[in-house]
Short mmCIF file of C-alpha atoms and ligand atoms in Angstrom, two decimals:
data_model
loop_
_atom_site.label_atom_id
_atom_site.label_comp_id
_atom_site.label_asym_id
_atom_site.label_seq_id
_atom_site.Cartn_x
_atom_site.Cartn_y
_atom_site.Cartn_z
CA MET A 1 0.20 0.17 0.03
CA ARG A 2 1.14 3.63 -0.91
CA PRO A 3 2.93 5.41 2.34
CA ASP A 4 0.19 8.14 1.83
CA VAL A 5 -2.70 5.88 2.20
CA THR A 6 -5.92 7.75 3.21
CA LEU A 7 -8.19 6.31 5.90
CA ALA A 8 -11.04 5.67 3.43
CA GLU A 9 -8.60 3.16 2.04
CA LEU A 10 -7.88 1.16 5.17
CA PRO A 11 -10.20 -1.65 6.57
CA LEU A 12 -11.94 0.46 9.34
CA ARG A 13 -14.55 -1.21 11.04
CA PRO A 14 -17.94 0.18 9.46
CA GLU A 15 -19.29 1.56 12.47
CA LEU A 16 -15.94 4.17 12.64
CA VAL A 17 -16.60 5.36 9.14
CA GLY A 18 -16.77 9.30 9.17
CA GLU A 19 -16.00 9.17 13.13
CA LYS A 20 -14.24 12.20 14.33
CA PRO A 21 -12.01 11.61 17.33
CA TYR A 22 -13.83 13.05 20.43
CA GLY A 23 -12.82 16.20 22.20
CA ALA A 24 -13.37 19.77 23.34
CA PRO A 25 -11.22 22.21 21.53
CA GLN A 26 -8.17 22.27 23.57
CA LEU A 27 -7.31 25.89 22.68
CA ASP A 28 -4.54 28.36 24.30
CA VAL A 29 -6.50 31.05 25.32
CA PRO A 30 -6.33 33.07 28.72
CA VAL A 31 -9.58 31.93 30.55
CA ARG A 32 -10.48 28.40 29.84
CA LEU A 33 -13.55 27.20 31.39
CA ASN A 34 -14.72 24.60 28.97
CA VAL A 35 -13.98 21.23 30.26
CA ASN A 36 -14.49 21.37 34.24
CA GLU A 37 -11.16 21.25 35.16
CA ASN A 38 -10.51 22.70 38.83
CA PRO A 39 -8.07 26.03 38.35
CA TYR A 40 -6.04 25.29 41.30
CA PRO A 41 -3.11 23.33 40.89
CA PRO A 42 -1.50 21.49 43.76
CA SER A 43 0.84 23.81 46.03
CA ALA A 44 4.36 23.80 45.17
CA GLN A 45 5.04 21.24 48.35
CA VAL A 46 2.70 18.61 47.10
CA ARG A 47 3.92 18.98 43.33
CA ALA A 48 7.95 18.58 45.33
CA GLU A 49 6.45 15.31 46.98
CA ILE A 50 5.03 13.95 43.65
CA GLY A 51 8.62 14.84 42.11
CA GLN A 52 10.11 12.65 44.86
CA ALA A 53 7.68 9.97 44.42
CA LEU A 54 8.21 9.76 40.90
CA ALA A 55 11.82 9.75 40.87
CA ALA A 56 11.63 6.52 43.58
CA SER A 57 9.08 5.04 41.32
CA ALA A 58 10.47 1.88 39.27
CA LEU A 59 10.95 2.49 35.63
CA ASN A 60 12.53 -0.90 34.47
CA ARG A 61 9.99 -3.03 36.48
CA TYR A 62 6.44 -3.56 35.71
CA PRO A 63 3.48 -1.49 37.87
CA ASP A 64 1.52 -3.45 40.50
CA ARG A 65 -1.01 -5.00 38.17
CA GLU A 66 -3.65 -4.70 40.80
CA ALA A 67 -2.61 -1.36 42.18
CA LEU A 68 -3.40 -2.10 45.53
CA GLY A 69 -1.77 0.19 47.49
CA LEU A 70 -3.55 2.99 45.76
CA ARG A 71 -6.80 1.22 45.67
CA MET A 72 -6.26 1.03 49.81
CA ALA A 73 -5.83 4.93 49.50
CA LEU A 74 -9.05 5.27 47.44
CA ALA A 75 -10.94 2.82 49.69
CA GLY A 76 -9.53 5.10 52.81
CA TYR A 77 -10.58 8.39 51.16
CA LEU A 78 -14.42 7.10 50.30
CA GLY A 79 -14.85 5.86 53.88
CA HIS A 80 -17.87 4.21 54.45
CA GLY A 81 -16.53 0.99 55.36
CA VAL A 82 -15.50 0.44 51.52
CA ARG A 83 -12.67 -2.10 51.45
CA PRO A 84 -9.94 -2.24 49.08
CA GLU A 85 -11.15 -5.29 47.12
CA GLN A 86 -14.82 -3.09 46.33
CA VAL A 87 -12.34 -0.64 44.54
CA TRP A 88 -10.99 -0.41 40.69
CA ALA A 89 -8.74 2.31 39.23
CA ALA A 90 -7.78 2.81 35.73
CA ASN A 91 -6.60 5.72 33.51
CA GLY A 92 -9.52 8.31 34.21
CA SER A 93 -13.24 7.15 34.82
CA ASN A 94 -13.14 6.75 30.97
CA GLU A 95 -11.31 3.80 31.00
CA VAL A 96 -13.43 2.43 34.28
CA MET A 97 -16.62 2.82 31.99
CA THR A 98 -14.84 0.96 28.94
CA HIS A 99 -13.81 -1.66 31.32
CA LEU A 100 -17.42 -2.04 32.73
CA LEU A 101 -18.58 -2.26 29.46
CA GLN A 102 -16.28 -4.86 27.95
CA ALA A 103 -17.00 -6.65 30.77
CA PHE A 104 -20.62 -5.99 30.88
CA GLY A 105 -21.71 -4.67 27.59
CA GLY A 106 -20.66 -5.67 24.04
CA PRO A 107 -22.45 -7.17 21.00
CA GLY A 108 -25.99 -7.91 21.63
CA ARG A 109 -26.07 -5.73 24.81
CA ALA A 110 -27.15 -2.64 25.45
CA VAL A 111 -26.10 0.25 28.05
CA LEU A 112 -29.11 2.93 28.81
CA SER A 113 -28.46 6.65 29.72
CA PHE A 114 -30.52 9.67 30.29
CA THR A 115 -30.26 12.73 27.93
CA PRO A 116 -29.10 15.26 28.05
CA THR A 117 -25.90 13.79 29.64
CA TYR A 118 -21.97 13.29 29.12
CA SER A 119 -21.25 13.50 25.43
CA MET A 120 -18.64 10.51 26.18
CA TYR A 121 -20.77 7.69 26.75
CA PRO A 122 -21.89 6.78 23.25
CA GLU A 123 -18.28 6.76 22.45
CA TYR A 124 -17.30 3.98 25.10
CA ALA A 125 -20.54 2.20 23.60
CA ARG A 126 -19.55 1.93 20.06
CA ASN A 127 -16.12 1.06 21.29
CA THR A 128 -17.23 -1.71 23.06
CA HIS A 129 -19.67 -2.72 20.38
CA THR A 130 -22.64 -2.24 22.93
CA ARG A 131 -25.82 -0.67 21.72
CA TYR A 132 -26.58 2.76 22.93
CA VAL A 133 -30.00 3.84 24.45
CA THR A 134 -31.53 6.73 25.84
CA ALA A 135 -34.29 7.73 27.76
CA PRO A 136 -34.95 11.93 28.20
CA ARG A 137 -34.97 13.26 31.43
CA ALA A 138 -38.03 15.82 32.86
CA THR A 139 -38.23 19.22 31.08
CA ASP A 140 -36.14 20.62 34.31
CA TYR A 141 -33.25 17.65 33.56
CA THR A 142 -34.39 15.79 37.22
CA LEU A 143 -34.70 12.10 36.81
CA ASP A 144 -37.44 9.84 38.85
CA ALA A 145 -37.67 6.19 39.41
CA ALA A 146 -40.42 5.63 37.44
CA THR A 147 -38.67 7.06 34.10
CA VAL A 148 -35.52 4.66 34.76
CA LEU A 149 -37.34 1.95 35.55
CA GLY A 150 -39.85 2.15 32.64
CA ALA A 151 -37.24 2.70 29.92
CA ILE A 152 -35.45 -0.30 31.70
CA GLU A 153 -38.47 -2.22 30.86
CA GLU A 154 -38.65 -0.69 27.56
CA HIS A 155 -34.72 -1.46 26.69
CA ARG A 156 -33.64 -4.18 28.73
CA PRO A 157 -30.33 -2.93 29.16
CA GLU A 158 -27.59 -5.02 30.50
CA VAL A 159 -25.83 -1.63 32.04
CA VAL A 160 -27.65 1.66 33.34
CA VAL A 161 -26.02 5.03 33.87
CA ILE A 162 -27.25 7.39 36.21
CA THR A 163 -25.12 10.68 36.17
CA THR A 164 -25.51 13.22 39.43
CA PRO A 165 -24.38 15.46 39.40
CA ASN A 166 -25.40 15.53 35.49
CA ASN A 167 -22.75 16.83 33.15
CA PRO A 168 -23.66 19.13 31.21
CA THR A 169 -26.96 19.89 33.24
CA GLY A 170 -25.34 19.86 36.92
CA THR A 171 -28.60 18.25 38.33
CA THR A 172 -28.54 16.22 41.10
CA THR A 173 -30.75 12.50 41.16
CA PRO A 174 -31.80 12.11 44.94
CA LEU A 175 -30.55 8.73 46.81
CA ALA A 176 -34.28 7.62 47.07
CA VAL A 177 -34.41 7.78 43.34
CA ILE A 178 -31.22 5.44 43.09
CA GLU A 179 -32.44 3.35 45.83
CA GLU A 180 -35.53 2.80 44.18
CA VAL A 181 -34.22 2.08 40.96
CA LEU A 182 -31.87 -0.59 42.49
CA SER A 183 -34.61 -2.44 44.56
CA GLY A 184 -36.04 -2.58 41.15
CA THR A 185 -33.46 -4.17 38.56
CA ASP A 186 -30.58 -6.54 38.65
CA ALA A 187 -29.05 -4.60 35.59
CA ILE A 188 -25.38 -3.30 36.60
CA VAL A 189 -26.43 0.28 37.71
CA VAL A 190 -23.27 2.93 37.27
CA VAL A 191 -24.07 5.87 39.07
CA ASP A 192 -21.42 8.70 37.57
CA GLU A 193 -20.50 10.63 40.27
CA ALA A 194 -17.37 12.73 38.80
CA TYR A 195 -18.84 15.99 40.29
CA GLN A 196 -20.02 14.71 44.05
CA GLU A 197 -17.36 16.64 45.96
CA PHE A 198 -19.18 19.69 44.32
CA ALA A 199 -22.43 19.03 45.57
CA ARG A 200 -24.08 20.95 48.29
CA HIS A 201 -24.60 17.57 50.16
CA PRO A 202 -21.65 15.34 49.05
CA GLU A 203 -22.14 13.09 51.91
CA ARG A 204 -25.61 11.87 49.97
CA THR A 205 -23.58 9.70 47.97
CA ALA A 206 -24.24 6.21 46.43
CA VAL A 207 -21.30 4.65 48.19
CA THR A 208 -23.68 4.35 50.92
CA LEU A 209 -25.48 1.68 49.29
CA LEU A 210 -23.11 -0.40 48.42
CA GLY A 211 -23.64 -2.46 51.54
CA ARG A 212 -27.05 -3.39 50.18
CA PHE A 213 -27.08 -3.51 46.67
CA GLY A 214 -24.33 -6.07 44.70
CA ASN A 215 -24.95 -4.35 41.02
CA LEU A 216 -24.21 -0.77 41.93
CA VAL A 217 -21.20 0.92 40.60
CA VAL A 218 -20.10 4.34 41.66
CA SER A 219 -17.77 5.85 39.90
CA ARG A 220 -15.33 8.72 40.83
CA THR A 221 -12.43 10.51 39.21
CA MET A 222 -9.39 12.45 40.32
CA SER A 223 -9.92 14.92 37.47
CA LYS A 224 -12.07 17.30 38.89
CA ALA A 225 -12.75 18.01 42.84
CA PHE A 226 -8.78 16.43 42.80
CA ALA A 227 -7.47 19.13 40.51
CA LEU A 228 -5.65 16.03 38.78
CA ALA A 229 -6.93 16.12 35.33
CA GLY A 230 -3.26 15.72 33.91
CA GLY A 231 -2.85 12.49 36.07
CA ARG A 232 -5.42 10.55 34.58
CA VAL A 233 -6.86 8.36 37.63
CA GLY A 234 -10.57 7.44 37.80
CA TYR A 235 -12.04 4.76 40.16
CA LEU A 236 -14.92 2.98 40.98
CA ALA A 237 -16.18 1.14 44.21
CA ALA A 238 -18.75 -1.66 43.91
CA SER A 239 -19.04 -5.60 44.80
CA PRO A 240 -15.73 -7.39 44.70
CA ALA A 241 -17.34 -9.23 42.03
CA ILE A 242 -17.66 -6.49 39.64
CA VAL A 243 -14.11 -5.36 40.46
CA ASP A 244 -13.46 -9.13 39.40
CA ALA A 245 -15.06 -8.29 36.09
CA CYS A 246 -12.95 -5.57 35.68
CA ARG A 247 -9.61 -7.06 36.51
CA ILE A 248 -10.34 -9.65 33.47
CA VAL A 249 -10.91 -7.37 30.94
CA ARG A 250 -8.12 -4.52 32.07
CA LEU A 251 -5.16 -4.46 29.84
CA PRO A 252 -1.77 -6.05 31.61
CA TYR A 253 -0.34 -3.25 33.50
CA HIS A 254 -2.65 -1.02 32.34
CA LEU A 255 -1.91 1.98 35.27
CA SER A 256 1.44 2.88 35.19
CA ALA A 257 3.64 3.11 38.31
CA GLN A 258 4.13 6.70 37.88
CA THR A 259 0.24 7.46 37.75
CA GLN A 260 -0.30 5.48 41.08
CA ALA A 261 2.87 6.92 42.77
CA VAL A 262 0.93 10.42 41.52
CA ALA A 263 -2.45 9.16 42.89
CA GLU A 264 -0.98 7.74 46.13
CA VAL A 265 0.65 11.03 46.83
CA ALA A 266 -2.40 13.30 46.11
CA LEU A 267 -4.56 11.07 48.24
CA ARG A 268 -2.22 11.48 50.77
CA HIS A 269 -2.90 15.34 50.78
CA ALA A 270 -6.92 14.90 50.09
CA PRO A 271 -7.24 18.09 52.60
CA GLU A 272 -5.15 20.25 50.91
CA LEU A 273 -6.20 19.47 47.13
CA LEU A 274 -10.08 19.37 47.96
CA ALA A 275 -9.23 22.93 49.95
CA LYS A 276 -10.31 24.65 46.90
CA VAL A 277 -13.69 22.97 46.37
CA ASP A 278 -15.83 24.94 49.20
CA GLU A 279 -14.90 28.23 46.81
CA LEU A 280 -15.55 26.39 43.77
CA ARG A 281 -18.99 25.82 45.16
CA ALA A 282 -19.54 29.24 46.32
CA THR A 283 -18.27 30.73 42.68
CA ARG A 284 -20.63 28.07 41.26
CA ASP A 285 -23.53 29.48 43.74
CA GLU A 286 -22.38 32.94 42.49
CA MET A 287 -22.76 32.03 38.87
CA LEU A 288 -26.59 30.60 39.61
CA LEU A 289 -27.37 34.02 40.54
CA ARG A 290 -25.15 36.23 38.73
CA LEU A 291 -26.11 34.83 35.10
CA PRO A 292 -29.88 35.42 35.30
CA GLN A 293 -29.06 39.36 36.73
CA LEU A 294 -27.05 39.53 32.81
CA GLY A 295 -30.12 38.14 31.45
CA VAL A 296 -29.83 34.63 30.34
CA GLU A 297 -31.44 31.40 31.88
CA VAL A 298 -29.13 29.35 33.95
CA ILE A 299 -29.70 25.69 35.18
CA ASP A 300 -29.75 24.97 38.42
CA SER A 301 -26.50 23.29 39.26
CA ASP A 302 -24.86 20.79 41.96
CA ALA A 303 -21.75 20.67 40.02
CA ASN A 304 -18.43 23.08 39.41
CA PHE A 305 -20.13 24.21 35.91
CA CYS A 306 -23.39 25.99 34.88
CA LEU A 307 -25.54 25.47 31.80
CA PHE A 308 -26.71 28.84 30.33
CA GLY A 309 -28.80 30.00 27.36
CA PRO A 310 -30.64 29.87 25.67
CA PHE A 311 -29.43 31.45 22.39
CA ALA A 312 -30.82 31.46 18.81
CA ASP A 313 -27.07 30.59 18.00
CA ARG A 314 -24.94 29.32 20.55
CA HIS A 315 -21.98 28.85 18.21
CA ASP A 316 -22.06 32.40 17.77
CA VAL A 317 -21.91 33.47 21.26
CA TRP A 318 -19.47 30.71 21.71
CA GLN A 319 -17.43 32.61 19.18
CA ARG A 320 -17.85 36.07 20.52
CA LEU A 321 -16.67 34.80 24.05
CA LEU A 322 -13.50 33.46 22.45
CA ASP A 323 -12.57 36.27 20.62
CA ARG A 324 -12.67 38.14 23.88
CA GLY A 325 -10.16 35.37 25.26
CA VAL A 326 -12.98 33.43 27.16
CA LEU A 327 -13.37 29.42 26.05
CA VAL A 328 -17.01 27.93 27.18
CA ARG A 329 -18.16 24.77 25.95
CA GLU A 330 -20.57 24.07 23.39
CA THR A 331 -22.43 21.02 24.39
CA GLY A 332 -26.14 19.93 25.91
CA PRO A 333 -29.34 20.99 24.58
CA THR A 334 -29.87 22.94 21.31
CA GLY A 335 -28.83 26.79 22.29
CA TRP A 336 -27.09 26.45 25.56
CA LEU A 337 -23.90 26.93 26.60
CA ARG A 338 -21.75 25.43 29.47
CA VAL A 339 -19.19 27.47 31.92
CA THR A 340 -17.02 25.88 34.49
CA ALA A 341 -16.29 27.78 37.94
CA GLY A 342 -13.07 29.53 37.43
CA THR A 343 -10.84 31.31 39.95
CA PRO A 344 -12.29 34.91 40.73
CA ALA A 345 -10.45 36.56 38.24
CA GLU A 346 -11.37 33.96 35.46
CA THR A 347 -15.11 33.97 36.72
CA GLN A 348 -14.95 38.14 36.29
CA ALA A 349 -13.20 37.63 32.80
CA PHE A 350 -16.36 35.51 31.61
CA TYR A 351 -19.08 37.88 33.18
CA ASP A 352 -17.52 41.19 31.48
CA ALA A 353 -17.15 39.16 28.23
CA LEU A 354 -20.99 38.10 28.04
CA THR A 355 -21.77 41.56 29.35
CA GLU A 356 -20.05 42.96 26.22
CA VAL A 357 -21.55 39.84 23.83
CA LEU A 358 -24.89 40.31 25.13
CA GLU A 359 -25.23 43.64 24.13
CA GLU A 360 -23.72 42.93 20.57
CA ILE A 361 -26.25 40.58 19.98
CA ARG A 362 -29.52 42.02 21.27
C1 PLP B 401 -15.43 14.91 33.41
C2 PLP B 401 -16.16 13.67 33.76
C3 PLP B 401 -15.61 12.23 33.99
C4 PLP B 401 -14.40 12.21 34.43
O1 PLP B 401 -13.66 11.92 33.23
P1 PLP B 401 -11.84 11.24 33.32
O2 PLP B 401 -11.84 10.08 32.53
O3 PLP B 401 -11.84 10.97 34.86
O4 PLP B 401 -11.19 12.57 33.68
C5 PLP B 401 -16.57 11.19 34.08
N1 PLP B 401 -17.64 11.30 34.08
C6 PLP B 401 -18.16 12.47 33.76
C7 PLP B 401 -20.00 12.92 33.46
C8 PLP B 401 -17.73 13.98 33.64
O5 PLP B 401 -18.15 14.86 33.25
#
């Protein structure tokens, strides 16, 4: 074959033809409020400790395949009696979700989610040959047990994903709803709590239900509240049997010794790394008040971002904000945009830019 072969000439899987690599634009602009990162990097002292841990980590030897030290630390962080054998970790919760679908999805099987929701789920499903089915949330984006159980009845999925707080709406699903769903199904129920630490009541977590339901998976990440998006660490808590299923499908040595070392240091400094969460929660609450004052609607959010709009041409608003150095995310329902809670300076730059843009377009 010619060295300049095009993708169209290669035997690509048919369902991948025409697909584009997923991802929000990574643009080098002053104010990046588009991917829900924590804007506060770890302190110099924590970074120095991470540097030491990296220097001491093995490079010539394979890492601990079971990542036991890290799983012990994650179990300790989660609390509620979670044991290390109930925890699984991988390169971001995107790999955790992929492990779950490799184990419980696959050809002839389905995963169900509730839209609008995280735009990565259909990609995990496609990559694992799992059918992706959805049911709509209520008009205010909440989710009740009847909707979930009705959709399970209709689609008969092997895996159900409930995202709470939901991305991109920020909507929390009450624990009572999750409990009722678990009482009514034997499907694997994945509760994606990527933003749980930012919720008004972070203690109302599905982790508290693990002792009662063997089909429950609580998915978490160190990318958001822990300010470790660059480290790529996601994890889940579930019954040991579900963890065993993930251990079967994971690639050997999937989590590098360096990733494990960085995450373990971060967990030792959890209080410091999480210290800015209160501030970001307050920034989110302020956004919920300020955005309506500027003349746009905002969806009530329990996460570190807000969905605002609606705009007749959201791409135009996105571009005009970008022209002023502020990057937000074009995602979610038609006409709406999502903005992440940033530092006070970043958030102010966003308000200033939006004020100008709204004057221009009105
Ligand atoms: C950001 C996010 C994650 C975390 O992804 P990582 O791969 O761990 O960085 C998971 N679920 C949702 C809904 C998210 O928004």
